[in-house]
Amino acid sequence: RGSHVLLADLGGDSADEIVVSGSQGEVFVLDGALNDLIDPDSDPATLDPFAVGTFDHNGVMWNQPAAAGDFDGDGIGSELVLTGPRGLYVFTGDGGQLIPNADHAGLVVLAESCFLPPILIPRDRTSEFHEAEPVDACVVFEISGESFLRLYHGASAQMSLEFSLGAVEVKAPPVFAWGQVVVAVHNPISGESQ
């Protein structure tokens, strides 16, 4: 049903849940005993989605893997942060939408083109990543042939930084290391990679 397993403390109780994203916008969350974290049909024999991301009411094909961290900065559990081809999606630790959206469930930032998974970086750039500390979602978008690196955070998914990478291809997610965001790019015109 999915791939790229993530362990995350969604409830803020210091117990990690198992997160797996599906191919039609589903996000499945299991407890340590491999039971649904939220089981709406109360049937242990079935696996129910914890959340479902949509665009125009259709399931989203996720850019794997999902990420988890304190995106809204409330200090209570982690949010699940994912990207799909049209933007950034965030679900709360109880499977709800961070910003309710009837047409695009879970979508917090609409983008023309997004094909890489998000990475989470600490808002305090001098510290290491800790799931309980506030984080920004770092996302690469392509708009009219130009690539952009953007940082978003908070309950309203505010953009805190935008950086143009130029008319380059970004084939892998950025990496946060040594207090910096590192992005590998390829210029299709010159053939150079940096």
mmCIF file with all atom_site columns, C-alpha atoms in Angstrom:
data_model
loop_
_atom_site.group_PDB
_atom_site.id
_atom_site.type_symbol
_atom_site.label_atom_id
_atom_site.label_alt_id
_atom_site.label_comp_id
_atom_site.label_asym_id
_atom_site.label_entity_id
_atom_site.label_seq_id
_atom_site.pdbx_PDB_ins_code
_atom_site.Cartn_x
_atom_site.Cartn_y
_atom_site.Cartn_z
_atom_site.occupancy
_atom_site.B_iso_or_equiv
_atom_site.pdbx_formal_charge
_atom_site.auth_seq_id
_atom_site.auth_comp_id
_atom_site.auth_asym_id
_atom_site.auth_atom_id
_atom_site.pdbx_PDB_model_num
ATOM 1   C CA . ARG A 1 1   ? 0.000   0.000  0.000   1.00 0.00 ? 1   ARG A CA 1
ATOM 2   C CA . GLY A 1 2   ? 2.875   2.445  0.467   1.00 0.00 ? 2   GLY A CA 1
ATOM 3   C CA . SER A 1 3   ? 6.559   2.927  0.885   1.00 0.00 ? 3   SER A CA 1
ATOM 4   C CA . HIS A 1 4   ? 9.145   4.923  2.807   1.00 0.00 ? 4   HIS A CA 1
ATOM 5   C CA . VAL A 1 5   ? 8.407   4.176  6.454   1.00 0.00 ? 5   VAL A CA 1
ATOM 6   C CA . LEU A 1 6   ? 8.724   7.078  8.917   1.00 0.00 ? 6   LEU A CA 1
ATOM 7   C CA . LEU A 1 7   ? 8.760   6.894  12.715  1.00 0.00 ? 7   LEU A CA 1
ATOM 8   C CA . ALA A 1 8   ? 7.264   9.961  14.386  1.00 0.00 ? 8   ALA A CA 1
ATOM 9   C CA . ASP A 1 9   ? 5.757   10.996 17.718  1.00 0.00 ? 9   ASP A CA 1
ATOM 10  C CA . LEU A 1 10  ? 2.466   12.438 16.484  1.00 0.00 ? 10  LEU A CA 1
ATOM 11  C CA . GLY A 1 11  ? 0.741   12.535 19.864  1.00 0.00 ? 11  GLY A CA 1
ATOM 12  C CA . GLY A 1 12  ? 3.515   14.155 21.871  1.00 0.00 ? 12  GLY A CA 1
ATOM 13  C CA . ASP A 1 13  ? 3.578   11.180 24.252  1.00 0.00 ? 13  ASP A CA 1
ATOM 14  C CA . SER A 1 14  ? 7.201   10.149 23.484  1.00 0.00 ? 14  SER A CA 1
ATOM 15  C CA . ALA A 1 15  ? 5.960   7.010  21.696  1.00 0.00 ? 15  ALA A CA 1
ATOM 16  C CA . ASP A 1 16  ? 6.753   6.788  18.004  1.00 0.00 ? 16  ASP A CA 1
ATOM 17  C CA . GLU A 1 17  ? 4.069   5.895  15.515  1.00 0.00 ? 17  GLU A CA 1
ATOM 18  C CA . ILE A 1 18  ? 4.754   4.203  12.168  1.00 0.00 ? 18  ILE A CA 1
ATOM 19  C CA . VAL A 1 19  ? 3.823   6.369  9.163   1.00 0.00 ? 19  VAL A CA 1
ATOM 20  C CA . VAL A 1 20  ? 3.450   5.022  5.624   1.00 0.00 ? 20  VAL A CA 1
ATOM 21  C CA . SER A 1 21  ? 2.110   7.047  2.712   1.00 0.00 ? 21  SER A CA 1
ATOM 22  C CA . GLY A 1 22  ? 0.003   5.414  0.025   1.00 0.00 ? 22  GLY A CA 1
ATOM 23  C CA . SER A 1 23  ? -0.317  5.975  -3.713  1.00 0.00 ? 23  SER A CA 1
ATOM 24  C CA . GLN A 1 24  ? -3.735  7.697  -3.740  1.00 0.00 ? 24  GLN A CA 1
ATOM 25  C CA . GLY A 1 25  ? -3.172  10.388 -1.107  1.00 0.00 ? 25  GLY A CA 1
ATOM 26  C CA . GLU A 1 26  ? -3.523  8.064  1.866   1.00 0.00 ? 26  GLU A CA 1
ATOM 27  C CA . VAL A 1 27  ? -1.386  8.397  4.955   1.00 0.00 ? 27  VAL A CA 1
ATOM 28  C CA . PHE A 1 28  ? -1.478  5.342  7.216   1.00 0.00 ? 28  PHE A CA 1
ATOM 29  C CA . VAL A 1 29  ? -0.389  5.583  10.853  1.00 0.00 ? 29  VAL A CA 1
ATOM 30  C CA . LEU A 1 30  ? 0.122   2.550  13.057  1.00 0.00 ? 30  LEU A CA 1
ATOM 31  C CA . ASP A 1 31  ? 0.992   2.179  16.712  1.00 0.00 ? 31  ASP A CA 1
ATOM 32  C CA . GLY A 1 32  ? 3.832   -0.036 17.951  1.00 0.00 ? 32  GLY A CA 1
ATOM 33  C CA . ALA A 1 33  ? 1.537   -3.091 17.879  1.00 0.00 ? 33  ALA A CA 1
ATOM 34  C CA . LEU A 1 34  ? 0.767   -2.408 14.169  1.00 0.00 ? 34  LEU A CA 1
ATOM 35  C CA . ASN A 1 35  ? -2.818  -1.309 14.839  1.00 0.00 ? 35  ASN A CA 1
ATOM 36  C CA . ASP A 1 36  ? -4.417  1.768  13.250  1.00 0.00 ? 36  ASP A CA 1
ATOM 37  C CA . LEU A 1 37  ? -3.662  4.787  15.418  1.00 0.00 ? 37  LEU A CA 1
ATOM 38  C CA . ILE A 1 38  ? -7.185  5.997  14.646  1.00 0.00 ? 38  ILE A CA 1
ATOM 39  C CA . ASP A 1 39  ? -9.597  3.175  13.765  1.00 0.00 ? 39  ASP A CA 1
ATOM 40  C CA . PRO A 1 40  ? -12.914 4.647  12.572  1.00 0.00 ? 40  PRO A CA 1
ATOM 41  C CA . ASP A 1 41  ? -14.508 1.283  11.780  1.00 0.00 ? 41  ASP A CA 1
ATOM 42  C CA . SER A 1 42  ? -13.194 -0.391 14.982  1.00 0.00 ? 42  SER A CA 1
ATOM 43  C CA . ASP A 1 43  ? -12.180 -3.407 12.919  1.00 0.00 ? 43  ASP A CA 1
ATOM 44  C CA . PRO A 1 44  ? -8.596  -4.524 13.634  1.00 0.00 ? 44  PRO A CA 1
ATOM 45  C CA . ALA A 1 45  ? -8.615  -6.585 10.424  1.00 0.00 ? 45  ALA A CA 1
ATOM 46  C CA . THR A 1 46  ? -8.778  -3.478 8.210   1.00 0.00 ? 46  THR A CA 1
ATOM 47  C CA . LEU A 1 47  ? -6.233  -0.731 7.622   1.00 0.00 ? 47  LEU A CA 1
ATOM 48  C CA . ASP A 1 48  ? -7.867  2.688  7.495   1.00 0.00 ? 48  ASP A CA 1
ATOM 49  C CA . PRO A 1 49  ? -6.167  5.887  6.323   1.00 0.00 ? 49  PRO A CA 1
ATOM 50  C CA . PHE A 1 50  ? -5.147  8.294  9.086   1.00 0.00 ? 50  PHE A CA 1
ATOM 51  C CA . ALA A 1 51  ? -5.537  11.141 6.553   1.00 0.00 ? 51  ALA A CA 1
ATOM 52  C CA . VAL A 1 52  ? -6.044  11.513 2.806   1.00 0.00 ? 52  VAL A CA 1
ATOM 53  C CA . GLY A 1 53  ? -4.526  14.343 0.784   1.00 0.00 ? 53  GLY A CA 1
ATOM 54  C CA . THR A 1 54  ? -6.489  15.488 -2.240  1.00 0.00 ? 54  THR A CA 1
ATOM 55  C CA . PHE A 1 55  ? -6.348  17.998 -5.064  1.00 0.00 ? 55  PHE A CA 1
ATOM 56  C CA . ASP A 1 56  ? -9.728  18.780 -6.641  1.00 0.00 ? 56  ASP A CA 1
ATOM 57  C CA . HIS A 1 57  ? -11.145 15.878 -4.599  1.00 0.00 ? 57  HIS A CA 1
ATOM 58  C CA . ASN A 1 58  ? -8.708  13.367 -6.185  1.00 0.00 ? 58  ASN A CA 1
ATOM 59  C CA . GLY A 1 59  ? -6.050  11.504 -4.201  1.00 0.00 ? 59  GLY A CA 1
ATOM 60  C CA . VAL A 1 60  ? -2.548  12.959 -4.400  1.00 0.00 ? 60  VAL A CA 1
ATOM 61  C CA . MET A 1 61  ? 0.509   11.012 -5.553  1.00 0.00 ? 61  MET A CA 1
ATOM 62  C CA . TRP A 1 62  ? 2.982   11.832 -2.762  1.00 0.00 ? 62  TRP A CA 1
ATOM 63  C CA . ASN A 1 63  ? 6.597   12.796 -3.311  1.00 0.00 ? 63  ASN A CA 1
ATOM 64  C CA . GLN A 1 64  ? 8.126   10.248 -0.930  1.00 0.00 ? 64  GLN A CA 1
ATOM 65  C CA . PRO A 1 65  ? 9.088   10.274 1.904   1.00 0.00 ? 65  PRO A CA 1
ATOM 66  C CA . ALA A 1 66  ? 6.901   12.129 4.376   1.00 0.00 ? 66  ALA A CA 1
ATOM 67  C CA . ALA A 1 67  ? 8.485   14.211 7.132   1.00 0.00 ? 67  ALA A CA 1
ATOM 68  C CA . ALA A 1 68  ? 7.363   14.913 10.703  1.00 0.00 ? 68  ALA A CA 1
ATOM 69  C CA . GLY A 1 69  ? 8.136   17.762 13.053  1.00 0.00 ? 69  GLY A CA 1
ATOM 70  C CA . ASP A 1 70  ? 6.628   20.639 15.021  1.00 0.00 ? 70  ASP A CA 1
ATOM 71  C CA . PHE A 1 71  ? 5.625   22.619 11.928  1.00 0.00 ? 71  PHE A CA 1
ATOM 72  C CA . ASP A 1 72  ? 2.991   24.746 13.690  1.00 0.00 ? 72  ASP A CA 1
ATOM 73  C CA . GLY A 1 73  ? 5.378   25.530 16.576  1.00 0.00 ? 73  GLY A CA 1
ATOM 74  C CA . ASP A 1 74  ? 2.881   24.717 19.324  1.00 0.00 ? 74  ASP A CA 1
ATOM 75  C CA . GLY A 1 75  ? 5.239   22.317 21.146  1.00 0.00 ? 75  GLY A CA 1
ATOM 76  C CA . ILE A 1 76  ? 2.586   19.558 21.162  1.00 0.00 ? 76  ILE A CA 1
ATOM 77  C CA . GLY A 1 77  ? 3.442   16.542 19.028  1.00 0.00 ? 77  GLY A CA 1
ATOM 78  C CA . SER A 1 78  ? 4.474   16.547 15.395  1.00 0.00 ? 78  SER A CA 1
ATOM 79  C CA . GLU A 1 79  ? 2.662   17.352 12.206  1.00 0.00 ? 79  GLU A CA 1
ATOM 80  C CA . LEU A 1 80  ? 3.033   15.246 9.061   1.00 0.00 ? 80  LEU A CA 1
ATOM 81  C CA . VAL A 1 81  ? 4.488   17.260 6.185   1.00 0.00 ? 81  VAL A CA 1
ATOM 82  C CA . LEU A 1 82  ? 4.300   15.975 2.613   1.00 0.00 ? 82  LEU A CA 1
ATOM 83  C CA . THR A 1 83  ? 4.439   17.315 -0.915  1.00 0.00 ? 83  THR A CA 1
ATOM 84  C CA . GLY A 1 84  ? 2.452   16.393 -3.980  1.00 0.00 ? 84  GLY A CA 1
ATOM 85  C CA . PRO A 1 85  ? 2.775   17.648 -7.549  1.00 0.00 ? 85  PRO A CA 1
ATOM 86  C CA . ARG A 1 86  ? 0.759   20.784 -6.733  1.00 0.00 ? 86  ARG A CA 1
ATOM 87  C CA . GLY A 1 87  ? 2.159   21.843 -3.362  1.00 0.00 ? 87  GLY A CA 1
ATOM 88  C CA . LEU A 1 88  ? 2.776   21.396 0.340   1.00 0.00 ? 88  LEU A CA 1
ATOM 89  C CA . TYR A 1 89  ? 0.409   19.371 2.564   1.00 0.00 ? 89  TYR A CA 1
ATOM 90  C CA . VAL A 1 90  ? 0.315   19.306 6.373   1.00 0.00 ? 90  VAL A CA 1
ATOM 91  C CA . PHE A 1 91  ? -1.748  17.062 8.666   1.00 0.00 ? 91  PHE A CA 1
ATOM 92  C CA . THR A 1 92  ? -2.014  17.402 12.435  1.00 0.00 ? 92  THR A CA 1
ATOM 93  C CA . GLY A 1 93  ? -1.144  14.665 14.894  1.00 0.00 ? 93  GLY A CA 1
ATOM 94  C CA . ASP A 1 94  ? -4.782  13.551 15.012  1.00 0.00 ? 94  ASP A CA 1
ATOM 95  C CA . GLY A 1 95  ? -5.146  13.252 11.210  1.00 0.00 ? 95  GLY A CA 1
ATOM 96  C CA . GLY A 1 96  ? -6.834  16.619 10.718  1.00 0.00 ? 96  GLY A CA 1
ATOM 97  C CA . GLN A 1 97  ? -5.883  19.294 8.223   1.00 0.00 ? 97  GLN A CA 1
ATOM 98  C CA . LEU A 1 98  ? -3.630  22.060 9.537   1.00 0.00 ? 98  LEU A CA 1
ATOM 99  C CA . ILE A 1 99  ? -5.592  24.516 7.353   1.00 0.00 ? 99  ILE A CA 1
ATOM 100 C CA . PRO A 1 100 ? -9.064  23.200 6.461   1.00 0.00 ? 100 PRO A CA 1
ATOM 101 C CA . ASN A 1 101 ? -9.575  23.029 2.696   1.00 0.00 ? 101 ASN A CA 1
ATOM 102 C CA . ALA A 1 102 ? -12.700 21.388 1.272   1.00 0.00 ? 102 ALA A CA 1
ATOM 103 C CA . ASP A 1 103 ? -11.400 21.001 -2.304  1.00 0.00 ? 103 ASP A CA 1
ATOM 104 C CA . HIS A 1 104 ? -7.770  20.120 -1.589  1.00 0.00 ? 104 HIS A CA 1
ATOM 105 C CA . ALA A 1 105 ? -7.595  18.166 1.700   1.00 0.00 ? 105 ALA A CA 1
ATOM 106 C CA . GLY A 1 106 ? -4.375  18.903 3.564   1.00 0.00 ? 106 GLY A CA 1
ATOM 107 C CA . LEU A 1 107 ? -3.035  21.442 1.047   1.00 0.00 ? 107 LEU A CA 1
ATOM 108 C CA . VAL A 1 108 ? -1.482  24.481 2.766   1.00 0.00 ? 108 VAL A CA 1
ATOM 109 C CA . VAL A 1 109 ? 0.566   25.931 -0.126  1.00 0.00 ? 109 VAL A CA 1
ATOM 110 C CA . LEU A 1 110 ? -0.473  25.732 -3.774  1.00 0.00 ? 110 LEU A CA 1
ATOM 111 C CA . ALA A 1 111 ? 2.390   25.550 -6.276  1.00 0.00 ? 111 ALA A CA 1
ATOM 112 C CA . GLU A 1 112 ? 2.629   25.157 -10.032 1.00 0.00 ? 112 GLU A CA 1
ATOM 113 C CA . SER A 1 113 ? 5.077   22.286 -9.832  1.00 0.00 ? 113 SER A CA 1
ATOM 114 C CA . CYS A 1 114 ? 6.523   20.364 -6.895  1.00 0.00 ? 114 CYS A CA 1
ATOM 115 C CA . PHE A 1 115 ? 8.229   17.007 -7.473  1.00 0.00 ? 115 PHE A CA 1
ATOM 116 C CA . LEU A 1 116 ? 10.526  16.547 -4.474  1.00 0.00 ? 116 LEU A CA 1
ATOM 117 C CA . PRO A 1 117 ? 9.706   15.640 -0.880  1.00 0.00 ? 117 PRO A CA 1
ATOM 118 C CA . PRO A 1 118 ? 10.002  18.299 1.824   1.00 0.00 ? 118 PRO A CA 1
ATOM 119 C CA . ILE A 1 119 ? 12.826  18.449 4.298   1.00 0.00 ? 119 ILE A CA 1
ATOM 120 C CA . LEU A 1 120 ? 12.406  19.899 7.761   1.00 0.00 ? 120 LEU A CA 1
ATOM 121 C CA . ILE A 1 121 ? 15.001  22.208 9.243   1.00 0.00 ? 121 ILE A CA 1
ATOM 122 C CA . PRO A 1 122 ? 15.117  23.710 12.733  1.00 0.00 ? 122 PRO A CA 1
ATOM 123 C CA . ARG A 1 123 ? 13.877  27.292 12.978  1.00 0.00 ? 123 ARG A CA 1
ATOM 124 C CA . ASP A 1 124 ? 16.882  27.863 15.205  1.00 0.00 ? 124 ASP A CA 1
ATOM 125 C CA . ARG A 1 125 ? 19.435  27.236 12.461  1.00 0.00 ? 125 ARG A CA 1
ATOM 126 C CA . THR A 1 126 ? 22.249  26.842 15.020  1.00 0.00 ? 126 THR A CA 1
ATOM 127 C CA . SER A 1 127 ? 20.653  23.728 16.521  1.00 0.00 ? 127 SER A CA 1
ATOM 128 C CA . GLU A 1 128 ? 20.306  20.165 15.319  1.00 0.00 ? 128 GLU A CA 1
ATOM 129 C CA . PHE A 1 129 ? 16.939  18.765 14.227  1.00 0.00 ? 129 PHE A CA 1
ATOM 130 C CA . HIS A 1 130 ? 14.787  17.494 17.095  1.00 0.00 ? 130 HIS A CA 1
ATOM 131 C CA . GLU A 1 131 ? 11.239  16.415 16.391  1.00 0.00 ? 131 GLU A CA 1
ATOM 132 C CA . ALA A 1 132 ? 9.881   18.414 19.370  1.00 0.00 ? 132 ALA A CA 1
ATOM 133 C CA . GLU A 1 133 ? 11.517  21.702 18.293  1.00 0.00 ? 133 GLU A CA 1
ATOM 134 C CA . PRO A 1 134 ? 9.818   24.119 15.855  1.00 0.00 ? 134 PRO A CA 1
ATOM 135 C CA . VAL A 1 135 ? 10.746  23.465 12.237  1.00 0.00 ? 135 VAL A CA 1
ATOM 136 C CA . ASP A 1 136 ? 10.420  25.024 8.792   1.00 0.00 ? 136 ASP A CA 1
ATOM 137 C CA . ALA A 1 137 ? 9.479   22.970 5.745   1.00 0.00 ? 137 ALA A CA 1
ATOM 138 C CA . CYS A 1 138 ? 12.019  23.446 2.974   1.00 0.00 ? 138 CYS A CA 1
ATOM 139 C CA . VAL A 1 139 ? 10.430  22.821 -0.419  1.00 0.00 ? 139 VAL A CA 1
ATOM 140 C CA . VAL A 1 140 ? 11.671  23.100 -3.996  1.00 0.00 ? 140 VAL A CA 1
ATOM 141 C CA . PHE A 1 141 ? 9.122   24.421 -6.508  1.00 0.00 ? 141 PHE A CA 1
ATOM 142 C CA . GLU A 1 142 ? 9.401   25.013 -10.227 1.00 0.00 ? 142 GLU A CA 1
ATOM 143 C CA . ILE A 1 143 ? 7.560   27.998 -11.697 1.00 0.00 ? 143 ILE A CA 1
ATOM 144 C CA . SER A 1 144 ? 7.742   28.757 -15.432 1.00 0.00 ? 144 SER A CA 1
ATOM 145 C CA . GLY A 1 145 ? 11.064  26.913 -15.846 1.00 0.00 ? 145 GLY A CA 1
ATOM 146 C CA . GLU A 1 146 ? 12.736  28.494 -12.813 1.00 0.00 ? 146 GLU A CA 1
ATOM 147 C CA . SER A 1 147 ? 13.443  26.582 -9.590  1.00 0.00 ? 147 SER A CA 1
ATOM 148 C CA . PHE A 1 148 ? 12.823  28.130 -6.179  1.00 0.00 ? 148 PHE A CA 1
ATOM 149 C CA . LEU A 1 149 ? 13.712  27.058 -2.660  1.00 0.00 ? 149 LEU A CA 1
ATOM 150 C CA . ARG A 1 150 ? 11.090  28.160 -0.139  1.00 0.00 ? 150 ARG A CA 1
ATOM 151 C CA . LEU A 1 151 ? 10.747  27.845 3.628   1.00 0.00 ? 151 LEU A CA 1
ATOM 152 C CA . TYR A 1 152 ? 7.310   27.673 5.274   1.00 0.00 ? 152 TYR A CA 1
ATOM 153 C CA . HIS A 1 153 ? 6.214   27.443 8.906   1.00 0.00 ? 153 HIS A CA 1
ATOM 154 C CA . GLY A 1 154 ? 3.490   28.069 11.438  1.00 0.00 ? 154 GLY A CA 1
ATOM 155 C CA . ALA A 1 155 ? -0.194  27.335 11.760  1.00 0.00 ? 155 ALA A CA 1
ATOM 156 C CA . SER A 1 156 ? -0.882  29.516 8.700   1.00 0.00 ? 156 SER A CA 1
ATOM 157 C CA . ALA A 1 157 ? 1.996   28.022 6.646   1.00 0.00 ? 157 ALA A CA 1
ATOM 158 C CA . GLN A 1 158 ? 3.676   31.399 6.204   1.00 0.00 ? 158 GLN A CA 1
ATOM 159 C CA . MET A 1 159 ? 6.516   31.644 3.694   1.00 0.00 ? 159 MET A CA 1
ATOM 160 C CA . SER A 1 160 ? 9.564   32.844 5.622   1.00 0.00 ? 160 SER A CA 1
ATOM 161 C CA . LEU A 1 161 ? 12.131  32.715 2.817   1.00 0.00 ? 161 LEU A CA 1
ATOM 162 C CA . GLU A 1 162 ? 12.242  32.407 -0.964  1.00 0.00 ? 162 GLU A CA 1
ATOM 163 C CA . PHE A 1 163 ? 15.428  31.890 -2.915  1.00 0.00 ? 163 PHE A CA 1
ATOM 164 C CA . SER A 1 164 ? 15.622  31.611 -6.695  1.00 0.00 ? 164 SER A CA 1
ATOM 165 C CA . LEU A 1 165 ? 17.897  28.811 -7.887  1.00 0.00 ? 165 LEU A CA 1
ATOM 166 C CA . GLY A 1 166 ? 17.513  29.928 -11.517 1.00 0.00 ? 166 GLY A CA 1
ATOM 167 C CA . ALA A 1 167 ? 16.716  27.926 -14.639 1.00 0.00 ? 167 ALA A CA 1
ATOM 168 C CA . VAL A 1 168 ? 18.178  24.719 -13.247 1.00 0.00 ? 168 VAL A CA 1
ATOM 169 C CA . GLU A 1 169 ? 16.969  21.186 -12.563 1.00 0.00 ? 169 GLU A CA 1
ATOM 170 C CA . VAL A 1 170 ? 16.865  19.970 -8.968  1.00 0.00 ? 170 VAL A CA 1
ATOM 171 C CA . LYS A 1 171 ? 16.764  16.167 -8.991  1.00 0.00 ? 171 LYS A CA 1
ATOM 172 C CA . ALA A 1 172 ? 17.180  15.429 -5.271  1.00 0.00 ? 172 ALA A CA 1
ATOM 173 C CA . PRO A 1 173 ? 15.774  17.010 -2.115  1.00 0.00 ? 173 PRO A CA 1
ATOM 174 C CA . PRO A 1 174 ? 17.915  19.615 -0.374  1.00 0.00 ? 174 PRO A CA 1
ATOM 175 C CA . VAL A 1 175 ? 19.933  18.557 2.658   1.00 0.00 ? 175 VAL A CA 1
ATOM 176 C CA . PHE A 1 176 ? 20.319  20.470 5.932   1.00 0.00 ? 176 PHE A CA 1
ATOM 177 C CA . ALA A 1 177 ? 23.857  20.032 7.259   1.00 0.00 ? 177 ALA A CA 1
ATOM 178 C CA . TRP A 1 178 ? 26.285  22.174 9.230   1.00 0.00 ? 178 TRP A CA 1
ATOM 179 C CA . GLY A 1 179 ? 23.613  24.838 9.709   1.00 0.00 ? 179 GLY A CA 1
ATOM 180 C CA . GLN A 1 180 ? 23.096  25.243 5.958   1.00 0.00 ? 180 GLN A CA 1
ATOM 181 C CA . VAL A 1 181 ? 20.701  24.088 3.284   1.00 0.00 ? 181 VAL A CA 1
ATOM 182 C CA . VAL A 1 182 ? 22.613  22.386 0.478   1.00 0.00 ? 182 VAL A CA 1
ATOM 183 C CA . VAL A 1 183 ? 21.009  21.912 -2.944  1.00 0.00 ? 183 VAL A CA 1
ATOM 184 C CA . ALA A 1 184 ? 22.506  20.016 -5.873  1.00 0.00 ? 184 ALA A CA 1
ATOM 185 C CA . VAL A 1 185 ? 21.468  21.521 -9.218  1.00 0.00 ? 185 VAL A CA 1
ATOM 186 C CA . HIS A 1 186 ? 22.000  20.756 -12.889 1.00 0.00 ? 186 HIS A CA 1
ATOM 187 C CA . ASN A 1 187 ? 22.021  23.395 -15.616 1.00 0.00 ? 187 ASN A CA 1
ATOM 188 C CA . PRO A 1 188 ? 20.490  21.718 -18.700 1.00 0.00 ? 188 PRO A CA 1
ATOM 189 C CA . ILE A 1 189 ? 21.876  24.384 -21.048 1.00 0.00 ? 189 ILE A CA 1
ATOM 190 C CA . SER A 1 190 ? 25.535  24.284 -19.986 1.00 0.00 ? 190 SER A CA 1
ATOM 191 C CA . GLY A 1 191 ? 25.454  20.653 -18.801 1.00 0.00 ? 191 GLY A CA 1
ATOM 192 C CA . GLU A 1 192 ? 27.134  21.678 -15.521 1.00 0.00 ? 192 GLU A CA 1
ATOM 193 C CA . SER A 1 193 ? 26.105  20.328 -12.147 1.00 0.00 ? 193 SER A CA 1
ATOM 194 C CA . GLN A 1 194 ? 26.788  22.085 -8.868  1.00 0.00 ? 194 GLN A CA 1
#
